PDB file of C-alpha atoms in Angstrom:
ATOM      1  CA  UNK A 258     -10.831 -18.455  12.395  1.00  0.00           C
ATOM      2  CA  UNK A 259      -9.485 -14.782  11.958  1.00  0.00           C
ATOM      3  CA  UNK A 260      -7.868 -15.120   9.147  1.00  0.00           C
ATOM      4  CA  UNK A 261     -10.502 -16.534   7.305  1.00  0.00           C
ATOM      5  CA  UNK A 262     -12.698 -14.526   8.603  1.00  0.00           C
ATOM      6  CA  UNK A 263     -10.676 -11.387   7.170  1.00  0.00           C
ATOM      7  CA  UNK A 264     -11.027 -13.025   3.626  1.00  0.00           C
ATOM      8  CA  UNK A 265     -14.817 -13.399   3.256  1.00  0.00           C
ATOM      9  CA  UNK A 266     -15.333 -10.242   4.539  1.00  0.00           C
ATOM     10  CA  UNK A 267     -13.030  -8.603   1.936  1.00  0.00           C
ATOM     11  CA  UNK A 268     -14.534 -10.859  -0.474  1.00  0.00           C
ATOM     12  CA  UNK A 269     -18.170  -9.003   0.177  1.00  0.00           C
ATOM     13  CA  UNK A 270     -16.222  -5.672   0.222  1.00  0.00           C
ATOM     14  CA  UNK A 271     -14.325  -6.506  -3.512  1.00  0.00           C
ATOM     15  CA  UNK A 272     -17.504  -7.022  -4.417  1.00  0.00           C
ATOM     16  CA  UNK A 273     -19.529  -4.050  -2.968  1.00  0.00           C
ATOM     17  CA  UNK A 274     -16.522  -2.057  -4.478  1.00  0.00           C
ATOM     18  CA  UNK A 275     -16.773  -4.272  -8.247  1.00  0.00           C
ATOM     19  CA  UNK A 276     -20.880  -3.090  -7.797  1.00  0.00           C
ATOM     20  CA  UNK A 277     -19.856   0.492  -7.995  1.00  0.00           C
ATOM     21  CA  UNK A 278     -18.907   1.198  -3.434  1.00  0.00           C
ATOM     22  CA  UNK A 279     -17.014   3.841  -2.952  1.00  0.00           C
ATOM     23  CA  UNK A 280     -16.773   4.960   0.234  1.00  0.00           C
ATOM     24  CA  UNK A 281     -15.549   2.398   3.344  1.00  0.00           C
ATOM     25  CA  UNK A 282     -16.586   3.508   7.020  1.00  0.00           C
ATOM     26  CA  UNK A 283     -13.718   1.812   8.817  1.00  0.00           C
ATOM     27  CA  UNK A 284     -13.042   0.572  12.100  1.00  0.00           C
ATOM     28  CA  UNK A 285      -9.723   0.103  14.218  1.00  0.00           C
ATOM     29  CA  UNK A 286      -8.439  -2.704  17.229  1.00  0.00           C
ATOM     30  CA  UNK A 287      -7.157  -5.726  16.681  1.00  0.00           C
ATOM     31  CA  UNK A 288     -10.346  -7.192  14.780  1.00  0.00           C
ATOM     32  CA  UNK A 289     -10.074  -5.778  11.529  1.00  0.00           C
ATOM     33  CA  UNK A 290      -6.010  -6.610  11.010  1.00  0.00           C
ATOM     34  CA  UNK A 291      -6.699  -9.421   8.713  1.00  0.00           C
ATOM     35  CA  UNK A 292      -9.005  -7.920   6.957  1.00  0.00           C
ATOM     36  CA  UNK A 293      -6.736  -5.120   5.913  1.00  0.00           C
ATOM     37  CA  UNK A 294      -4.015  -7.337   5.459  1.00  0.00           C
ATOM     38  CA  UNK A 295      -6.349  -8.758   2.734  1.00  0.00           C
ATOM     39  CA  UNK A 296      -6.932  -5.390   1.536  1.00  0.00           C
ATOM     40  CA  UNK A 297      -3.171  -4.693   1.314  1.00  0.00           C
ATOM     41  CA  UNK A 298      -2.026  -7.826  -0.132  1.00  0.00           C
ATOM     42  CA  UNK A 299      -5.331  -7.867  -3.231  1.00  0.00           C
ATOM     43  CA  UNK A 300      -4.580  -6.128  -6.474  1.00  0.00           C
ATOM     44  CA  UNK A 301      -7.665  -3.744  -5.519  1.00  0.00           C
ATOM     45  CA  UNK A 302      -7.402  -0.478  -6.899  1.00  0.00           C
ATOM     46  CA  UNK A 303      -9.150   1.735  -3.883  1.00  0.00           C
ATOM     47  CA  UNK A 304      -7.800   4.986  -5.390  1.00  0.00           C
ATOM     48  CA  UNK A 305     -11.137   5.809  -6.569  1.00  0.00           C
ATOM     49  CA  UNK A 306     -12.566   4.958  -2.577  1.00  0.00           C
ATOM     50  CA  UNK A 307     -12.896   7.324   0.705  1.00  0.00           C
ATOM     51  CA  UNK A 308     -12.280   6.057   3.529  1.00  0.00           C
ATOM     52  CA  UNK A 309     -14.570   7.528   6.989  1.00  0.00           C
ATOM     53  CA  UNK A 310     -13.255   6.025  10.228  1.00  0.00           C
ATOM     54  CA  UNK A 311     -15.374   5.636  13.401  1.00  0.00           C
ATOM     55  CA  UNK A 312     -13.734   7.541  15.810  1.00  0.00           C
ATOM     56  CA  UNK A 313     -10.671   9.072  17.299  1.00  0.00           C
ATOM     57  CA  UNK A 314      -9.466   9.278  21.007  1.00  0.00           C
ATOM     58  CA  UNK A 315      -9.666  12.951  22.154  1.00  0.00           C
ATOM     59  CA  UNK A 316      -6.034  14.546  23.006  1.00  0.00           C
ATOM     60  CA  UNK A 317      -3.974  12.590  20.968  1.00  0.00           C
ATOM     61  CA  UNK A 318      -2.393  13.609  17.259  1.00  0.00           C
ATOM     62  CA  UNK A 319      -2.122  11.817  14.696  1.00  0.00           C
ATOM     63  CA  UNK A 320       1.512  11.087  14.754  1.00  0.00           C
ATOM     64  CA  UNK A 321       0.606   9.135  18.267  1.00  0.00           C
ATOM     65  CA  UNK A 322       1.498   5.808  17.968  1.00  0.00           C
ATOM     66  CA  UNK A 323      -2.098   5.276  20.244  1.00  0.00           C
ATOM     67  CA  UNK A 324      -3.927   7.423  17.608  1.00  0.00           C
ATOM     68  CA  UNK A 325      -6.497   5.677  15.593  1.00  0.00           C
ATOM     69  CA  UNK A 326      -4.914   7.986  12.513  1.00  0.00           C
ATOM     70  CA  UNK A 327      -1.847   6.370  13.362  1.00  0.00           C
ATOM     71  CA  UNK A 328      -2.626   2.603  13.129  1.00  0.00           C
ATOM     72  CA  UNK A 329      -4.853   3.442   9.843  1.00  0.00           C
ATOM     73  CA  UNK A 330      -1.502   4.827   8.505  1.00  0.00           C
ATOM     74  CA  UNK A 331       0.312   1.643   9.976  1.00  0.00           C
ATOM     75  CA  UNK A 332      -2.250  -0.992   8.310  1.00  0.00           C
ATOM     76  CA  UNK A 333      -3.931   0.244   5.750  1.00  0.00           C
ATOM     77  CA  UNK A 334      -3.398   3.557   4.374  1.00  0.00           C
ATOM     78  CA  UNK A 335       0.610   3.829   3.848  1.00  0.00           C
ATOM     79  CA  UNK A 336       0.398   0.525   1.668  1.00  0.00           C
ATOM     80  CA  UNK A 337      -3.165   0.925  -0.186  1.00  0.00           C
ATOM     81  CA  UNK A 338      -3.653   4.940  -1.735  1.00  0.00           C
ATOM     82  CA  UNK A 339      -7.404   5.925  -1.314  1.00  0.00           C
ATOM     83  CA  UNK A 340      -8.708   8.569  -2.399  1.00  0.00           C
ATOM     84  CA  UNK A 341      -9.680  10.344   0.738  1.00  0.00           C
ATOM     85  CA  UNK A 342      -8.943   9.094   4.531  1.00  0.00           C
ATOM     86  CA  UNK A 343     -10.952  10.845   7.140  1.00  0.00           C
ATOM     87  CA  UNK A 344     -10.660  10.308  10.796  1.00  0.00           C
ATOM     88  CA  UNK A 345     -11.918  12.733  13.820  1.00  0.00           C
ATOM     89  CA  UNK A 346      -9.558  15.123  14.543  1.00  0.00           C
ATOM     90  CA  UNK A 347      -8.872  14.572  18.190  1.00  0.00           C
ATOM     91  CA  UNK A 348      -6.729  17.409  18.583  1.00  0.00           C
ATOM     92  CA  UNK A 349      -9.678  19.737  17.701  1.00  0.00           C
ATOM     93  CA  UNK A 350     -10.254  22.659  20.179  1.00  0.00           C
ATOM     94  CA  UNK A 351     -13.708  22.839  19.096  1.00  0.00           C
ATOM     95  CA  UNK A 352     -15.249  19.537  19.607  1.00  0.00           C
ATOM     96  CA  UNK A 353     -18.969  20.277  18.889  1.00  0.00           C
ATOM     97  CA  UNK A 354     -17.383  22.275  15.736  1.00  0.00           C
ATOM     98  CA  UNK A 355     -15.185  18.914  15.064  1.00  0.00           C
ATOM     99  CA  UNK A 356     -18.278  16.188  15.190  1.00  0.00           C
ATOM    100  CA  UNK A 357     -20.384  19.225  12.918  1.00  0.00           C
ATOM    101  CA  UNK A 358     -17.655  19.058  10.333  1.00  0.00           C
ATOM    102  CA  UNK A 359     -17.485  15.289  10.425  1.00  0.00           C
ATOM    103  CA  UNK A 360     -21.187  15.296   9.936  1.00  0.00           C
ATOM    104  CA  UNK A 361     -21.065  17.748   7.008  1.00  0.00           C
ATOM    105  CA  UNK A 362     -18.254  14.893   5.755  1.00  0.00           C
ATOM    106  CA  UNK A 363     -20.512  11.871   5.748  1.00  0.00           C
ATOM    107  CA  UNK A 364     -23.268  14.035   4.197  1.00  0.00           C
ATOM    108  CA  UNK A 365     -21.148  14.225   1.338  1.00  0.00           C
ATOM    109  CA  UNK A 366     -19.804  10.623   1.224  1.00  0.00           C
ATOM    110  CA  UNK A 367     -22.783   8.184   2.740  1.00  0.00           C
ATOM    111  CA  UNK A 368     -21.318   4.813   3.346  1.00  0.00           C
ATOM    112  CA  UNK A 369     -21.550   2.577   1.303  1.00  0.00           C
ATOM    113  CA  UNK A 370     -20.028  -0.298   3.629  1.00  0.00           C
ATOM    114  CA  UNK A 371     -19.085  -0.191   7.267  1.00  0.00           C
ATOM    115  CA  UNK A 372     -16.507  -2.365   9.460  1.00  0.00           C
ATOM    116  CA  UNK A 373     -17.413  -2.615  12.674  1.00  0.00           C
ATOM    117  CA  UNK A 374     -15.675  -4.882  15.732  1.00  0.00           C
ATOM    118  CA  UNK A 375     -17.617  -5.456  18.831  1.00  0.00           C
ATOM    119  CA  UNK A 376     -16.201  -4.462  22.368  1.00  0.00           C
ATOM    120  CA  UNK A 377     -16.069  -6.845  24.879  1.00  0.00           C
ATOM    121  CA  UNK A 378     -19.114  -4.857  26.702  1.00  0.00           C
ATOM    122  CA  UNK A 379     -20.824  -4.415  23.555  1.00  0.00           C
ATOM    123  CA  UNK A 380     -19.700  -1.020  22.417  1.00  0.00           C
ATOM    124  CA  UNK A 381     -19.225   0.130  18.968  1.00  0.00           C
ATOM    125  CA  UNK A 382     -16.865   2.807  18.110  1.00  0.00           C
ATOM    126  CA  UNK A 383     -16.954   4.690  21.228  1.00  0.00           C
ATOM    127  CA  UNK A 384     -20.793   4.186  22.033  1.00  0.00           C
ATOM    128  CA  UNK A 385     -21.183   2.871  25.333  1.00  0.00           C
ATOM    129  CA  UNK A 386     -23.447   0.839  27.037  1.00  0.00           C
ATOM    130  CA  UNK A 387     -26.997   2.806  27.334  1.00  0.00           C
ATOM    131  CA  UNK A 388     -26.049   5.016  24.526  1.00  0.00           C
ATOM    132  CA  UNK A 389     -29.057   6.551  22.651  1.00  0.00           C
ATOM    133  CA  UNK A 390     -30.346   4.865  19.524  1.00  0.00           C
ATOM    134  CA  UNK A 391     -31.015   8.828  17.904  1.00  0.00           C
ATOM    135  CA  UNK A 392     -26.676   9.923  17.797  1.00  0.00           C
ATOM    136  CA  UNK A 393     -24.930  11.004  15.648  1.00  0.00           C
ATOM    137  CA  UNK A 394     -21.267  12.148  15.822  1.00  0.00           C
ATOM    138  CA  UNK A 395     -20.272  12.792  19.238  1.00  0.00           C
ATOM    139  CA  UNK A 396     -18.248  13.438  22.221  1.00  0.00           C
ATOM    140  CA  UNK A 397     -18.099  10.394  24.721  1.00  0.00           C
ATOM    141  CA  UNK A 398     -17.270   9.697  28.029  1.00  0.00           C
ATOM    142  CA  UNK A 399     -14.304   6.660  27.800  1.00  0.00           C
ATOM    143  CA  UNK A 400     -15.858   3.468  29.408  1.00  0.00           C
ATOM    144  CA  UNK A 401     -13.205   1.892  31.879  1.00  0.00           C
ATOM    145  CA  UNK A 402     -13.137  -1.570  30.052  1.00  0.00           C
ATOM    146  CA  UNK A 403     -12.476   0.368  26.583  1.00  0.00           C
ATOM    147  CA  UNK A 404      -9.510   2.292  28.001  1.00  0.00           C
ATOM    148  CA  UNK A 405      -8.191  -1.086  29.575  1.00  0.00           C
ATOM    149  CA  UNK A 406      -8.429  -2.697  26.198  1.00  0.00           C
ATOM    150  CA  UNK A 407      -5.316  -0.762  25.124  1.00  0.00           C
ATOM    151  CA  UNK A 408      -3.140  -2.291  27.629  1.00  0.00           C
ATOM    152  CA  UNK A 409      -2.489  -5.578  25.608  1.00  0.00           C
ATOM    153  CA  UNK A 410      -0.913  -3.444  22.458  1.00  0.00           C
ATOM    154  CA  UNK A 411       0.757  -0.923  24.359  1.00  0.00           C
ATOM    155  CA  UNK A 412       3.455  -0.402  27.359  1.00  0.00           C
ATOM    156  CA  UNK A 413       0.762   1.744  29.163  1.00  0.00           C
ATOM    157  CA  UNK A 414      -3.092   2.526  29.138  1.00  0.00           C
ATOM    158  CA  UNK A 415      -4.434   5.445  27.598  1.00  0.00           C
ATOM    159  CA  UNK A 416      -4.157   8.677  29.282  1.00  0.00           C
ATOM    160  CA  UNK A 417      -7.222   9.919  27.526  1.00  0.00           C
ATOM    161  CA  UNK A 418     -10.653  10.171  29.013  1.00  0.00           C
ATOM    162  CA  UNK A 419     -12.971  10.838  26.417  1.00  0.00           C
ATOM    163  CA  UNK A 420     -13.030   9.991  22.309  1.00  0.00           C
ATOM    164  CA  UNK A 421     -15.064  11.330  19.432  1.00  0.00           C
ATOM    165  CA  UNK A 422     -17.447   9.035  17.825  1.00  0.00           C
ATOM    166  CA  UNK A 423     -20.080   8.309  14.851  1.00  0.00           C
ATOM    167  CA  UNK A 424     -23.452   7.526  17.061  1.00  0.00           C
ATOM    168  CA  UNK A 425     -25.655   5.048  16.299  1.00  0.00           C
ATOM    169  CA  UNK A 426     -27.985   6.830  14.240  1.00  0.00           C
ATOM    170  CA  UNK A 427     -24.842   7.717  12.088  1.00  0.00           C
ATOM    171  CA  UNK A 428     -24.434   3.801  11.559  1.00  0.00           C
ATOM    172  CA  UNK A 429     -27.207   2.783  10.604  1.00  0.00           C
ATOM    173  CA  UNK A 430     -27.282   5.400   7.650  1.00  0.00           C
ATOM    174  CA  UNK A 431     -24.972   2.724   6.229  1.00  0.00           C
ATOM    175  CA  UNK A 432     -25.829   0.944   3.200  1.00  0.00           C
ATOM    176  CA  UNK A 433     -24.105  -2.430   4.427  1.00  0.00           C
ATOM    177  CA  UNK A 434     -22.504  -3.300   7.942  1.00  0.00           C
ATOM    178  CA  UNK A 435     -20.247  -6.244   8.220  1.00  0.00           C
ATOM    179  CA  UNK A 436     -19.699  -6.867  11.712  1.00  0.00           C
ATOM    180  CA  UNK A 437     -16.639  -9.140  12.678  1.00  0.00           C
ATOM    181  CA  UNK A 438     -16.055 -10.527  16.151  1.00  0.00           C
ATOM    182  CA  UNK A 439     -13.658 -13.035  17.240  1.00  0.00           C
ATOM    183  CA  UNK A 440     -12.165 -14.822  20.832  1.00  0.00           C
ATOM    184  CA  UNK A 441     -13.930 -16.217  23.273  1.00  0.00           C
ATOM    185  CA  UNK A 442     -13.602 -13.490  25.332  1.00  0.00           C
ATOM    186  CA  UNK A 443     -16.536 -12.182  22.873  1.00  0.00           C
ATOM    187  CA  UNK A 444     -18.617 -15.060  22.873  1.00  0.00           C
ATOM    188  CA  UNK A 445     -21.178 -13.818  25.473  1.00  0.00           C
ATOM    189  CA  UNK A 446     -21.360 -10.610  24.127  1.00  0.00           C
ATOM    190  CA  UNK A 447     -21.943 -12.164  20.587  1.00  0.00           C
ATOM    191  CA  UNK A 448     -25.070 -13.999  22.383  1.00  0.00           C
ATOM    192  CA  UNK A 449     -26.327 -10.998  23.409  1.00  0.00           C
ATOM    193  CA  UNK A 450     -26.048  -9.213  20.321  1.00  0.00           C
ATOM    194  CA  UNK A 451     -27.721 -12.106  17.764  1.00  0.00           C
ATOM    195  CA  UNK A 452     -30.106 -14.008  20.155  1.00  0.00           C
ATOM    196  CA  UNK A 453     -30.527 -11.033  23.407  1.00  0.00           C
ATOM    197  CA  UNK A 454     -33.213  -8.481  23.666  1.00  0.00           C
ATOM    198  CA  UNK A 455     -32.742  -4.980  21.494  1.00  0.00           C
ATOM    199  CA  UNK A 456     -31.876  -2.773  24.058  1.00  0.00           C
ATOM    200  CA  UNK A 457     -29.418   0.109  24.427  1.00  0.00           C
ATOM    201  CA  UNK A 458     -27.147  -1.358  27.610  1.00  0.00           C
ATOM    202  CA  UNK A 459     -25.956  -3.362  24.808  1.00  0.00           C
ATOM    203  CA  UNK A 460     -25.198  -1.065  22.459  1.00  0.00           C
ATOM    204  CA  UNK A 461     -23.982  -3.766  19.237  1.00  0.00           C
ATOM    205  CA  UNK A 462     -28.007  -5.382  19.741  1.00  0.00           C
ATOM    206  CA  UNK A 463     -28.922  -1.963  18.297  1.00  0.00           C
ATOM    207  CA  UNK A 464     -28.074  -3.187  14.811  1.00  0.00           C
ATOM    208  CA  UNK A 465     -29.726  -6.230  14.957  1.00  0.00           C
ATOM    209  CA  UNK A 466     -32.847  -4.786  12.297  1.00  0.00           C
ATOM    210  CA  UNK A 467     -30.281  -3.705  10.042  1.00  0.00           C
ATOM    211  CA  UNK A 468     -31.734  -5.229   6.677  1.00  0.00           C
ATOM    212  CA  UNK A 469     -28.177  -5.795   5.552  1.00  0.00           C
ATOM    213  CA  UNK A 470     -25.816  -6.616   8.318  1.00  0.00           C
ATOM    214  CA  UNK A 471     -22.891  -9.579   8.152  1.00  0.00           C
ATOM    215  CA  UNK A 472     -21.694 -11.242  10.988  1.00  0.00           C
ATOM    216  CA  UNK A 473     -18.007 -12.502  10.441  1.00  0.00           C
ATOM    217  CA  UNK A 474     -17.392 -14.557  13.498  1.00  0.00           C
ATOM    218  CA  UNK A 475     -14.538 -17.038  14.390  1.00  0.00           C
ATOM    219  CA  UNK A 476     -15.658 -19.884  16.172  1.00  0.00           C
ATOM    220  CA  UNK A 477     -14.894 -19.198  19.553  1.00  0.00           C
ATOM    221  CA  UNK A 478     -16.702 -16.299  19.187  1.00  0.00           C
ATOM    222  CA  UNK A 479     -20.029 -18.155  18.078  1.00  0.00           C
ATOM    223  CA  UNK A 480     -19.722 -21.094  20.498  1.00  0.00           C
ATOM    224  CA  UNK A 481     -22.153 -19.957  22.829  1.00  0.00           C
ATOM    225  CA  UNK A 482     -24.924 -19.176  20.357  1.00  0.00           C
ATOM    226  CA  UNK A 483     -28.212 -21.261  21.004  1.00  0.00           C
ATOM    227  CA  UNK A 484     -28.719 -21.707  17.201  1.00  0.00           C
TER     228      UNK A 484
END
């Protein structure tokens, strides 16, 4: 389930960071909770660690209880010190300046692990369905089933139309990706993904060469898979 889920994959993260990982590219959503509850409750020391996060909706601050910034602060970051925390700035009023900067960031702190969920039609971070393979940090155009995700944690849906991103290319510059999924409102997604063709309409199959890549999946999640 989840919540077991969340504990392997901080086991493989303990012991990334026990191997000498030091910097976390970190994702936000529901699917990652338990693993930062893990994170929270261990008697890891992560002061030594920076912290990159994916991406950040465009227009909000990060005192915005919708922010990405915000619910970093909320689960992880308020409770476990790191070193560094970096997330877009989506109250930049230079955007192309903003994903330049954030480049310049990860140039200087490669990741040594990344989190990544899976959205429901196969984005990750904020790349869409028929992004390019060859991005890196960028502006995007909001997808209408990724703004209608936020429905279920909040009072309203996002008034925000676009986000900032790390593209694809930026991902796979990773050293490690664990990827966690979980529902059954996944599952055919999930199919896609580990058994589909590579192609960019489904933007998680990109990953699927990665040499190191962990899928953390709940059962629901992998009870369509053929294998």
């Amino acid at each position: 389930d989840a919540e077991e889920g969340g504990k392997k994959a901080f086991e493989l993260i303990k012991e990334g960071i026990d191997n000498g990982a030091q910097v976390l590219g970190l994702a936000t959503g529901s699917t990652p909770e338990t693993l930062y509850q893990e994170m929270v409750k261990s008697d890891v020391d992560f002061s030594n660690c920076v912290s990159i996060n994916l991406d950040e909706y465009i227009g909000l601050s990060g005192d915005n209880d919708q922010s990405y910034r915000y619910f970093m602060n909320s689960h992880l970051f308020n409770d476990k010190p790191f070193k560094a925390t970096y997330v877009p700035n989506g109250k930049a009023e230079d955007l192309a300046a903003e994903c330049r900067h954030y480049e310049e960031i990860l140039a200087n702190h490669p990741i040594d692990i990344q989190i990544l969920g899976i959205g429901e039609n196969a984005h990750i971070g904020f790349n869409e369905p028929n992004v390019p393979l060859d991005t890196y940090c960028h502006v995007v155009g909001l997808d209408p089933v990724t703004k209608d995700v936020s429905i279920k944690d909040f009072d309203k849906a996002l008034d925000v139309k676009q986000g900032i991103s790390l593209g694809m290319k930026t991902i796979n510059e990773a050293d490690t990706i664990l990827l966690i999924a979980n529902d059954l409102r996944k599952s055919d997604i999930v199919k896609k993904t580990i058994e589909g063709e590579k192609t960019p309409k489904v933007p998680s199959s990109l990953l699927k060469d990665f040499p190191k890549l962990y899928f953390f999946l709940d059962e629901a999640a992998a009870s369509k898979l053929d294998k």
